[in-house]
mmCIF file of C-alpha atoms and ligand atoms in Angstrom:
data_model
loop_
_atom_site.group_PDB
_atom_site.id
_atom_site.type_symbol
_atom_site.label_atom_id
_atom_site.label_comp_id
_atom_site.label_asym_id
_atom_site.label_seq_id
_atom_site.Cartn_x
_atom_site.Cartn_y
_atom_site.Cartn_z
ATOM 1 C CA MET L 1 105.801 80.486 103.103
ATOM 2 C CA THR L 2 107.870 78.213 105.663
ATOM 3 C CA GLY L 3 110.498 81.120 105.323
ATOM 4 C CA GLN L 4 109.121 83.825 106.339
ATOM 5 C CA PRO L 5 109.604 85.193 109.785
ATOM 6 C CA ARG L 6 106.966 84.208 112.094
ATOM 7 C CA LEU L 7 105.170 87.006 114.417
ATOM 8 C CA ASP L 8 106.177 85.049 117.461
ATOM 9 C CA ASP L 9 110.084 85.872 116.922
ATOM 10 C CA HIS L 10 109.634 89.493 115.618
ATOM 11 C CA LEU L 11 108.125 89.623 118.775
ATOM 12 C CA GLN L 12 110.411 88.146 120.910
ATOM 13 C CA ARG L 13 113.126 90.548 119.487
ATOM 14 C CA TYR L 14 110.995 93.489 120.335
ATOM 15 C CA SER L 15 110.109 91.974 124.327
ATOM 16 C CA GLU L 16 114.323 92.709 125.143
ATOM 17 C CA THR L 17 113.893 96.972 123.892
ATOM 18 C CA SER L 18 111.934 98.192 127.062
ATOM 19 C CA SER L 19 110.483 97.872 130.269
ATOM 20 C CA HIS L 20 107.020 97.948 128.695
ATOM 21 C CA ALA L 21 107.967 95.453 125.417
ATOM 22 C CA PRO L 22 107.246 92.406 127.257
ATOM 23 C CA ALA L 23 103.502 93.146 128.169
ATOM 24 C CA VAL L 24 103.025 94.634 125.199
ATOM 25 C CA ALA L 25 104.383 91.636 122.823
ATOM 26 C CA ALA L 26 102.508 89.272 125.410
ATOM 27 C CA ALA L 27 99.077 91.264 124.812
ATOM 28 C CA VAL L 28 99.655 91.467 121.097
ATOM 29 C CA ASP L 29 100.396 87.535 120.737
ATOM 30 C CA ALA L 30 97.673 86.861 122.784
ATOM 31 C CA ILE L 31 95.451 89.000 120.309
ATOM 32 C CA ALA L 32 96.740 86.747 117.123
ATOM 33 C CA MET L 33 96.047 83.322 118.888
ATOM 34 C CA ALA L 34 92.184 84.737 119.798
ATOM 35 C CA SER L 35 92.496 85.952 116.031
ATOM 36 C CA ILE L 36 92.767 82.421 115.027
ATOM 37 C CA GLU L 37 89.822 81.118 116.718
ATOM 38 C CA ILE L 38 87.653 84.318 115.784
ATOM 39 C CA ALA L 39 88.825 83.619 111.792
ATOM 40 C CA ASP L 40 87.814 79.842 112.581
ATOM 41 C CA LEU L 41 84.154 80.890 113.488
ATOM 42 C CA ILE L 42 83.802 83.462 111.081
ATOM 43 C CA GLY L 43 84.634 81.129 108.324
ATOM 44 C CA THR L 44 82.311 78.571 109.555
ATOM 45 C CA GLY L 45 79.319 81.812 108.922
ATOM 46 C CA GLU L 46 75.894 80.678 108.428
ATOM 47 C CA LEU L 47 76.974 77.032 110.371
ATOM 48 C CA ALA L 48 78.315 78.949 113.335
ATOM 49 C CA ASP L 49 74.609 79.242 115.190
ATOM 50 C CA ALA L 50 73.702 82.154 113.077
ATOM 51 C CA ALA L 51 76.666 84.565 113.681
ATOM 52 C CA GLY L 52 75.331 87.462 111.807
ATOM 53 C CA VAL L 53 71.812 87.661 114.133
ATOM 54 C CA THR L 54 71.444 90.173 116.383
ATOM 55 C CA THR L 55 70.841 89.632 119.631
ATOM 56 C CA GLY L 56 70.306 93.375 120.655
ATOM 57 C CA HIS L 57 71.934 96.821 121.144
ATOM 58 C CA ASN L 58 75.635 97.223 122.713
ATOM 59 C CA SER L 59 76.240 100.016 125.507
ATOM 60 C CA ASP L 60 76.417 102.568 122.711
ATOM 61 C CA GLY L 61 73.230 101.557 120.887
ATOM 62 C CA ASP L 62 74.684 99.606 118.501
ATOM 63 C CA LEU L 63 73.451 96.558 116.763
ATOM 64 C CA GLN L 64 75.092 93.702 117.826
ATOM 65 C CA ARG L 65 75.746 90.444 116.600
ATOM 66 C CA ASN L 66 76.472 87.082 117.923
ATOM 67 C CA LEU L 67 79.634 87.291 116.923
ATOM 68 C CA ASP L 68 80.531 90.546 117.969
ATOM 69 C CA VAL L 69 79.783 88.962 121.438
ATOM 70 C CA GLN L 70 81.565 85.777 120.908
ATOM 71 C CA ALA L 71 84.682 87.682 119.748
ATOM 72 C CA ASP L 72 84.495 89.773 122.497
ATOM 73 C CA ALA L 73 84.626 86.772 124.975
ATOM 74 C CA ILE L 74 87.174 85.154 122.840
ATOM 75 C CA LEU L 75 89.665 87.794 123.367
ATOM 76 C CA ARG L 76 89.026 88.733 126.686
ATOM 77 C CA ARG L 77 89.514 85.077 127.630
ATOM 78 C CA CYS L 78 92.940 85.186 125.692
ATOM 79 C CA LEU L 79 94.113 88.323 127.081
ATOM 80 C CA ALA L 80 93.068 86.867 131.000
ATOM 81 C CA GLY L 81 95.851 86.797 133.034
ATOM 82 C CA LEU L 82 98.272 88.941 131.713
ATOM 83 C CA PRO L 83 99.750 92.264 133.397
ATOM 84 C CA ILE L 84 96.894 94.448 131.832
ATOM 85 C CA ALA L 85 95.645 97.321 133.863
ATOM 86 C CA ALA L 86 92.976 97.996 132.245
ATOM 87 C CA LEU L 87 90.518 96.486 129.530
ATOM 88 C CA ALA L 88 88.350 98.537 126.764
ATOM 89 C CA SER L 89 85.720 96.875 124.160
ATOM 90 C CA GLU L 90 82.944 98.651 122.379
ATOM 91 C CA GLU L 91 81.373 95.622 123.658
ATOM 92 C CA MET L 92 81.005 96.365 127.280
ATOM 93 C CA ARG L 93 79.862 99.949 128.744
ATOM 94 C CA GLU L 94 82.796 100.598 131.069
ATOM 95 C CA PRO L 95 86.607 99.328 130.841
ATOM 96 C CA GLN L 96 87.712 96.518 133.267
ATOM 97 C CA ILE L 97 89.771 97.317 135.722
ATOM 98 C CA GLY L 98 92.617 94.357 135.957
ATOM 99 C CA ASP L 99 96.038 93.980 137.245
ATOM 100 C CA ARG L 100 96.773 96.771 139.383
ATOM 101 C CA GLU L 101 100.404 96.457 138.676
ATOM 102 C CA GLY L 102 99.824 95.926 134.994
ATOM 103 C CA ARG L 103 102.109 97.967 132.723
ATOM 104 C CA ILE L 104 99.879 98.920 129.926
ATOM 105 C CA CYS L 105 96.015 99.103 128.874
ATOM 106 C CA VAL L 106 94.310 97.102 126.092
ATOM 107 C CA ALA L 107 91.531 98.725 124.066
ATOM 108 C CA ILE L 108 89.765 96.367 121.190
ATOM 109 C CA ASP L 109 86.981 96.947 118.618
ATOM 110 C CA PRO L 110 86.229 92.910 118.479
ATOM 111 C CA LEU L 111 84.586 92.938 115.338
ATOM 112 C CA ASP L 112 84.652 96.146 113.321
ATOM 113 C CA GLY L 113 82.042 96.147 110.049
ATOM 114 C CA SER L 114 80.314 93.340 111.765
ATOM 115 C CA SER L 115 77.188 94.831 109.492
ATOM 116 C CA ASN L 116 78.880 92.742 106.547
ATOM 117 C CA ILE L 117 79.019 89.398 108.408
ATOM 118 C CA ASP L 118 75.727 88.264 106.808
ATOM 119 C CA VAL L 119 76.992 89.045 103.350
ATOM 120 C CA ASN L 120 80.396 87.605 103.234
ATOM 121 C CA MET L 121 82.625 90.548 103.241
ATOM 122 C CA THR L 122 85.808 91.348 105.249
ATOM 123 C CA VAL L 123 85.590 92.060 109.116
ATOM 124 C CA GLY L 124 88.123 92.755 111.434
ATOM 125 C CA THR L 125 89.410 93.018 115.226
ATOM 126 C CA ILE L 126 90.804 96.774 115.947
ATOM 127 C CA PHE L 127 93.504 97.248 119.015
ATOM 128 C CA SER L 128 95.235 99.381 120.986
ATOM 129 C CA ILE L 129 98.003 99.606 123.429
ATOM 130 C CA LEU L 130 98.504 102.761 126.220
ATOM 131 C CA PRO L 131 100.686 102.564 128.980
ATOM 132 C CA THR L 132 99.026 102.357 132.414
ATOM 133 C CA PRO L 133 98.975 106.147 133.609
ATOM 134 C CA ASP L 134 99.261 106.880 137.583
ATOM 135 C CA ASP L 135 95.367 106.654 137.850
ATOM 136 C CA PRO L 136 94.400 103.445 135.736
ATOM 137 C CA GLY L 137 90.848 104.846 135.533
ATOM 138 C CA LEU L 138 92.122 107.433 133.280
ATOM 139 C CA ALA L 139 93.800 104.850 130.786
ATOM 140 C CA PHE L 140 91.466 105.752 128.170
ATOM 141 C CA ARG L 141 91.749 109.297 128.281
ATOM 142 C CA GLN L 142 95.292 109.538 127.303
ATOM 143 C CA ARG L 143 96.418 111.283 123.644
ATOM 144 C CA GLY L 144 96.731 108.269 120.819
ATOM 145 C CA SER L 145 100.436 109.680 120.655
ATOM 146 C CA SER L 146 101.212 107.735 124.057
ATOM 147 C CA GLN L 147 100.294 104.618 122.348
ATOM 148 C CA LEU L 148 102.666 101.469 122.395
ATOM 149 C CA ALA L 149 101.449 99.770 119.780
ATOM 150 C CA ALA L 150 98.343 99.061 117.237
ATOM 151 C CA GLY L 151 97.192 96.758 115.153
ATOM 152 C CA PHE L 152 94.105 95.028 113.648
ATOM 153 C CA ILE L 153 93.435 91.653 111.950
ATOM 154 C CA THR L 154 91.645 90.875 108.773
ATOM 155 C CA TYR L 155 89.225 88.306 108.205
ATOM 156 C CA GLY L 156 89.198 88.266 104.942
ATOM 157 C CA PRO L 157 90.513 85.718 102.276
ATOM 158 C CA GLN L 158 93.396 86.288 104.011
ATOM 159 C CA THR L 159 93.571 86.465 107.785
ATOM 160 C CA SER L 160 96.206 89.238 107.932
ATOM 161 C CA LEU L 161 97.472 91.118 110.968
ATOM 162 C CA VAL L 162 98.813 94.548 110.992
ATOM 163 C CA LEU L 163 101.003 95.464 113.404
ATOM 164 C CA THR L 164 102.734 98.669 115.016
ATOM 165 C CA LEU L 165 105.377 98.812 117.700
ATOM 166 C CA GLY L 166 105.927 102.387 116.931
ATOM 167 C CA ASP L 167 108.633 101.211 114.610
ATOM 168 C CA GLY L 168 107.172 101.565 111.265
ATOM 169 C CA VAL L 169 104.398 99.041 110.116
ATOM 170 C CA ASP L 170 104.524 95.030 109.206
ATOM 171 C CA ILE L 171 101.957 92.982 107.844
ATOM 172 C CA PHE L 172 101.355 89.081 108.710
ATOM 173 C CA VAL L 173 99.888 86.709 107.062
ATOM 174 C CA LEU L 174 97.996 83.391 108.926
ATOM 175 C CA ASP L 175 99.616 80.315 107.844
ATOM 176 C CA ARG L 176 96.871 78.033 108.314
ATOM 177 C CA ARG L 177 99.224 74.770 107.893
ATOM 178 C CA SER L 178 101.138 75.161 111.000
ATOM 179 C CA GLY L 179 98.921 77.942 112.575
ATOM 180 C CA CYS L 180 101.468 81.087 112.786
ATOM 181 C CA PHE L 181 101.236 84.278 111.705
ATOM 182 C CA ARG L 182 104.176 85.179 108.920
ATOM 183 C CA LEU L 183 105.856 88.683 107.372
ATOM 184 C CA ALA L 184 104.231 89.528 104.223
ATOM 185 C CA ARG L 185 105.285 92.473 104.155
ATOM 186 C CA GLY L 186 107.668 94.526 106.325
ATOM 187 C CA ALA L 187 108.023 98.194 106.767
ATOM 188 C CA VAL L 188 104.761 99.062 104.728
ATOM 189 C CA GLN L 189 104.533 102.563 103.297
ATOM 190 C CA ILE L 190 101.240 104.763 102.118
ATOM 191 C CA SER L 191 102.080 106.559 99.071
ATOM 192 C CA GLU L 192 101.572 110.322 98.972
ATOM 193 C CA ALA L 193 99.606 111.114 96.650
ATOM 194 C CA CYS L 194 96.375 108.832 95.441
ATOM 195 C CA GLU L 195 94.137 108.052 92.966
ATOM 196 C CA GLU L 196 91.246 106.375 95.528
ATOM 197 C CA PHE L 197 88.863 107.873 97.860
ATOM 198 C CA ALA L 198 86.208 106.351 100.254
ATOM 199 C CA ILE L 199 82.983 107.591 101.946
ATOM 200 C CA ASN L 200 79.554 106.698 102.015
ATOM 201 C CA ALA L 201 78.203 108.939 99.196
ATOM 202 C CA ALA L 202 74.818 108.322 100.266
ATOM 203 C CA ASN L 203 75.321 110.751 103.087
ATOM 204 C CA ARG L 204 76.241 113.397 100.654
ATOM 205 C CA ARG L 205 73.509 115.936 101.784
ATOM 206 C CA HIS L 206 74.432 115.718 105.268
ATOM 207 C CA TRP L 207 77.868 116.695 105.200
ATOM 208 C CA ASP L 208 79.637 120.082 105.545
ATOM 209 C CA PRO L 209 80.183 122.324 102.634
ATOM 210 C CA PRO L 210 84.120 121.567 103.061
ATOM 211 C CA VAL L 211 83.823 117.712 102.382
ATOM 212 C CA ARG L 212 81.466 118.189 99.759
ATOM 213 C CA ALA L 213 84.268 120.446 98.113
ATOM 214 C CA PHE L 214 86.768 117.493 98.291
ATOM 215 C CA VAL L 215 84.093 114.692 97.166
ATOM 216 C CA ASP L 216 83.162 117.359 94.486
ATOM 217 C CA GLU L 217 87.323 117.653 93.602
ATOM 218 C CA CYS L 218 87.782 114.041 93.004
ATOM 219 C CA LEU L 219 84.600 113.621 91.318
ATOM 220 C CA ALA L 220 86.107 116.892 89.134
ATOM 221 C CA GLY L 221 88.677 114.573 88.299
ATOM 222 C CA VAL L 222 91.440 116.037 85.777
ATOM 223 C CA GLU L 223 88.794 118.675 84.660
ATOM 224 C CA GLY L 224 89.420 120.013 88.390
ATOM 225 C CA PRO L 225 91.634 121.447 90.216
ATOM 226 C CA ALA L 226 93.066 117.621 91.673
ATOM 227 C CA ASN L 227 93.793 117.292 87.781
ATOM 228 C CA HIS L 228 93.875 113.929 88.013
ATOM 229 C CA ASN L 229 91.066 110.982 88.113
ATOM 230 C CA PHE L 230 90.018 109.142 90.958
ATOM 231 C CA ASN L 231 88.055 105.844 91.825
ATOM 232 C CA MET L 232 85.889 105.546 94.678
ATOM 233 C CA ARG L 233 85.601 102.566 96.680
ATOM 234 C CA TRP L 234 83.021 102.279 99.582
ATOM 235 C CA ILE L 235 83.192 98.441 101.644
ATOM 236 C CA GLY L 236 81.083 99.560 104.983
ATOM 237 C CA SER L 237 84.586 98.053 106.975
ATOM 238 C CA LEU L 238 86.925 100.195 108.091
ATOM 239 C CA VAL L 239 89.687 97.475 108.752
ATOM 240 C CA ALA L 240 89.180 96.278 104.867
ATOM 241 C CA GLU L 241 89.410 100.159 104.111
ATOM 242 C CA ILE L 242 92.660 100.515 105.430
ATOM 243 C CA TYR L 243 94.506 97.503 104.482
ATOM 244 C CA ARG L 244 93.356 98.458 100.892
ATOM 245 C CA ILE L 245 94.807 102.097 101.438
ATOM 246 C CA LEU L 246 97.986 100.397 103.157
ATOM 247 C CA THR L 247 98.189 98.199 100.110
ATOM 248 C CA ARG L 248 97.856 100.777 97.351
ATOM 249 C CA GLY L 249 97.277 104.548 98.897
ATOM 250 C CA GLY L 250 93.600 105.866 99.093
ATOM 251 C CA VAL L 251 91.930 108.307 101.635
ATOM 252 C CA PHE L 252 89.199 107.475 103.450
ATOM 253 C CA LEU L 253 86.992 109.540 105.002
ATOM 254 C CA TYR L 254 83.910 109.176 107.703
ATOM 255 C CA PRO L 255 83.302 112.860 108.449
ATOM 256 C CA SER L 256 80.551 114.504 110.661
ATOM 257 C CA ASP L 257 77.353 114.923 109.432
ATOM 258 C CA ALA L 258 73.664 116.382 109.990
ATOM 259 C CA ARG L 259 72.443 112.743 111.168
ATOM 260 C CA PRO L 260 70.827 112.927 114.570
ATOM 261 C CA GLY L 261 74.063 111.096 116.253
ATOM 262 C CA TYR L 262 76.553 111.872 113.995
ATOM 263 C CA GLY L 263 77.416 115.502 114.640
ATOM 264 C CA ASP L 264 80.751 113.663 115.378
ATOM 265 C CA GLY L 265 80.971 111.070 112.695
ATOM 266 C CA ARG L 266 80.480 107.294 113.564
ATOM 267 C CA LEU L 267 83.859 105.989 114.017
ATOM 268 C CA ARG L 268 84.974 105.838 117.929
ATOM 269 C CA LEU L 269 88.228 107.688 118.999
ATOM 270 C CA THR L 270 89.860 105.292 121.588
ATOM 271 C CA TYR L 271 89.294 101.741 119.896
ATOM 272 C CA GLU L 272 88.886 102.814 116.027
ATOM 273 C CA ALA L 273 90.092 106.258 114.832
ATOM 274 C CA HIS L 274 93.472 106.109 117.694
ATOM 275 C CA PRO L 275 94.708 102.519 116.899
ATOM 276 C CA MET L 276 94.282 103.365 113.044
ATOM 277 C CA ALA L 277 95.709 106.566 113.293
ATOM 278 C CA PHE L 278 98.597 105.714 114.386
ATOM 279 C CA ILE L 279 99.156 102.715 111.908
ATOM 280 C CA VAL L 280 98.401 104.912 109.235
ATOM 281 C CA GLU L 281 101.101 107.820 110.530
ATOM 282 C CA GLN L 282 103.426 105.115 111.243
ATOM 283 C CA ALA L 283 103.310 103.930 107.554
ATOM 284 C CA GLY L 284 103.809 107.866 106.074
ATOM 285 C CA GLY L 285 99.971 108.536 105.959
ATOM 286 C CA SER L 286 98.377 111.506 107.856
ATOM 287 C CA ALA L 287 94.883 110.725 109.917
ATOM 288 C CA SER L 288 93.109 113.974 110.827
ATOM 289 C CA THR L 289 88.964 115.104 111.999
ATOM 290 C CA GLY L 290 89.696 117.999 108.932
ATOM 291 C CA ARG L 291 90.802 120.019 111.323
ATOM 292 C CA GLU L 292 93.155 118.672 114.181
ATOM 293 C CA ARG L 293 95.208 115.722 114.269
ATOM 294 C CA ILE L 294 93.617 112.550 115.166
ATOM 295 C CA LEU L 295 96.764 111.715 117.628
ATOM 296 C CA ASP L 296 96.371 114.716 119.238
ATOM 297 C CA LEU L 297 93.175 114.312 120.790
ATOM 298 C CA ALA L 298 92.249 112.700 123.957
ATOM 299 C CA ALA L 299 89.445 111.108 124.662
ATOM 300 C CA GLN L 300 86.707 112.571 127.528
ATOM 301 C CA THR L 301 84.408 109.398 127.263
ATOM 302 C CA LEU L 302 85.040 105.535 126.379
ATOM 303 C CA HIS L 303 82.871 105.261 123.470
ATOM 304 C CA GLN L 304 83.079 108.809 122.023
ATOM 305 C CA ARG L 305 83.014 109.404 118.161
ATOM 306 C CA VAL L 306 85.351 111.486 116.063
ATOM 307 C CA PRO L 307 85.287 112.743 112.494
ATOM 308 C CA LEU L 308 87.852 110.777 110.430
ATOM 309 C CA VAL L 309 89.919 111.493 107.295
ATOM 310 C CA MET L 310 92.759 109.098 107.111
ATOM 311 C CA GLY L 311 95.607 108.056 104.714
ATOM 312 C CA SER L 312 97.324 109.375 101.632
ATOM 313 C CA SER L 313 98.746 112.539 103.003
ATOM 314 C CA ASN L 314 98.638 115.032 99.996
ATOM 315 C CA GLU L 315 94.764 114.080 100.061
ATOM 316 C CA VAL L 316 94.385 114.253 104.115
ATOM 317 C CA ARG L 317 96.495 117.865 103.502
ATOM 318 C CA ARG L 318 93.858 119.152 101.118
ATOM 319 C CA VAL L 319 90.619 118.376 103.132
ATOM 320 C CA GLU L 320 92.119 119.915 106.151
ATOM 321 C CA GLU L 321 92.537 122.961 103.710
ATOM 322 C CA LEU L 322 89.171 123.162 102.567
ATOM 323 C CA HIS L 323 87.865 123.087 106.039
ATOM 324 C CA CYS L 324 90.392 126.309 106.545
ATOM 325 C CA ASP L 325 88.907 127.843 103.677
ATOM 326 C CA PRO L 326 87.145 130.925 104.853
ATOM 327 C CA LEU L 327 83.932 130.939 102.562
ATOM 328 C CA LEU L 328 83.149 126.979 103.254
ATOM 329 C CA ALA L 329 83.979 127.521 106.790
ATOM 330 C CA ALA L 330 81.322 130.617 106.876
ATOM 331 C CA SER L 331 78.956 128.355 104.972
ATOM 332 C CA VAL L 332 79.279 125.528 107.572
ATOM 333 C CA SER L 333 77.716 128.128 109.801
ATOM 334 C CA ALA L 334 75.126 129.601 107.408
ATOM 335 C CA PRO L 335 72.474 126.750 107.874
ATOM 336 C CA LEU L 336 70.774 127.974 104.557
ATOM 337 C CA PHE L 337 73.867 126.727 102.336
ATOM 338 C CA ALA L 338 75.156 124.134 105.067
ATOM 339 C CA ARG L 339 72.158 121.909 105.559
ATOM 340 C CA ARG L 340 69.134 122.515 103.756
ATOM 341 C CA GLY L 341 70.826 122.370 100.364
ATOM 342 C CA PHE L 342 68.919 125.017 98.805
ATOM 343 C CA PHE L 343 72.226 126.363 97.354
ATOM 344 C CA ARG L 344 74.288 123.249 96.644
ATOM 345 C CA LEU L 345 78.112 124.273 96.670
HETATM 346 P P1 LIG A 1 79.863 97.993 112.032
HETATM 347 O O1 LIG A 1 80.511 97.594 112.962
HETATM 348 O O2 LIG A 1 78.258 98.474 112.833
HETATM 349 O O3 LIG A 1 79.484 97.094 110.899
HETATM 350 O O4 LIG A 1 80.358 99.380 111.382
HETATM 351 C C1 LIG A 1 81.687 100.057 110.525
HETATM 352 C C2 LIG A 1 82.210 100.827 110.541
HETATM 353 O O5 LIG A 1 81.979 101.095 111.783
HETATM 354 C C3 LIG A 1 83.399 101.009 110.132
HETATM 355 O O6 LIG A 1 84.178 99.760 109.919
HETATM 356 C C4 LIG A 1 82.813 101.256 108.528
HETATM 357 O O7 LIG A 1 83.671 102.333 108.010
HETATM 358 C C5 LIG A 1 81.453 102.129 109.078
HETATM 359 O O8 LIG A 1 81.251 101.491 109.804
HETATM 360 C C6 LIG A 1 80.641 102.106 107.885
HETATM 361 O O9 LIG A 1 79.064 102.844 108.204
HETATM 362 P P2 LIG A 1 78.281 103.046 107.300
HETATM 363 O O10 LIG A 1 77.332 101.920 107.381
HETATM 364 O O11 LIG A 1 77.187 104.664 107.567
HETATM 365 O O12 LIG A 1 78.677 103.158 105.729
#
């Protein structure tokens, strides 16, 4: 354990590579330090003054838990004082403008999957690092392909930091004895094909026909067009799902559906889909809305949602093919077929 390269050495080498790199390295290091504090807090669970208890709703109407608020505060404290021009968070209505001379902007989901806190499941922190545009007020209107770095931390059996600096994906694990992150897996690759799909199947009646058709192909397994069997997983925590996909392949879907407020799915473009898409593509996978590449999209509003299909490229491509199928596309616009379920596909 003591021999593996440390995150701070990795960041030191990276910081000499470009004019943005020192600021990016400092921000990643600060987020890593914050994650150690958050991991300790989560690790005490119910003993941490009812960490999972809801305190209200955030600016976008999501249920907010004590730990959401505490994680946000820890991250902002650790990032304070760094040359960051703007900081956006799921827990803040608007971005916080910082150092006008700052070369980078940071978007965070302080605690993704927080509905899993009180059942002791893996949750995480997601972050995206962008260059500062001429107008910092437009920092979070940039395409996902503008990102300089992205990553997430899983608070699970291990506290792991998954990181891309634009040249592949590396996974670091917290060595609790020394208090530092050490490289566990370098140059991670997602297998092109997979045998696992992840979707909240309870929403099937609300999906558009192309999504139903894809999931039905997975369920048909070797007896259907997929020509091989699938297994299904659904943890309800994006960081855990993507960590699994980075480890053994798979495809994750949170599509748009017919429920009120889910017309663009559930996940946020700026601080969930963009960073995860950057990581997945850097690991050789794909990330799409089902119609468009996630990294080609630019948010119009900070908390904008986006349909999300990501993971093994063969399966993402199959979902996109089904979205282009004229029969299925036509049925999306024909309410009789698409929503009421009288004619199941
Ligand atoms: P929470 O942070 O509110 O728990 O939401 C987690 C999440 O954004 C994502 O991490 C999960 O994949 C997804 O929601 C689970 O959504 P459902 O509860 O609708 O299955």
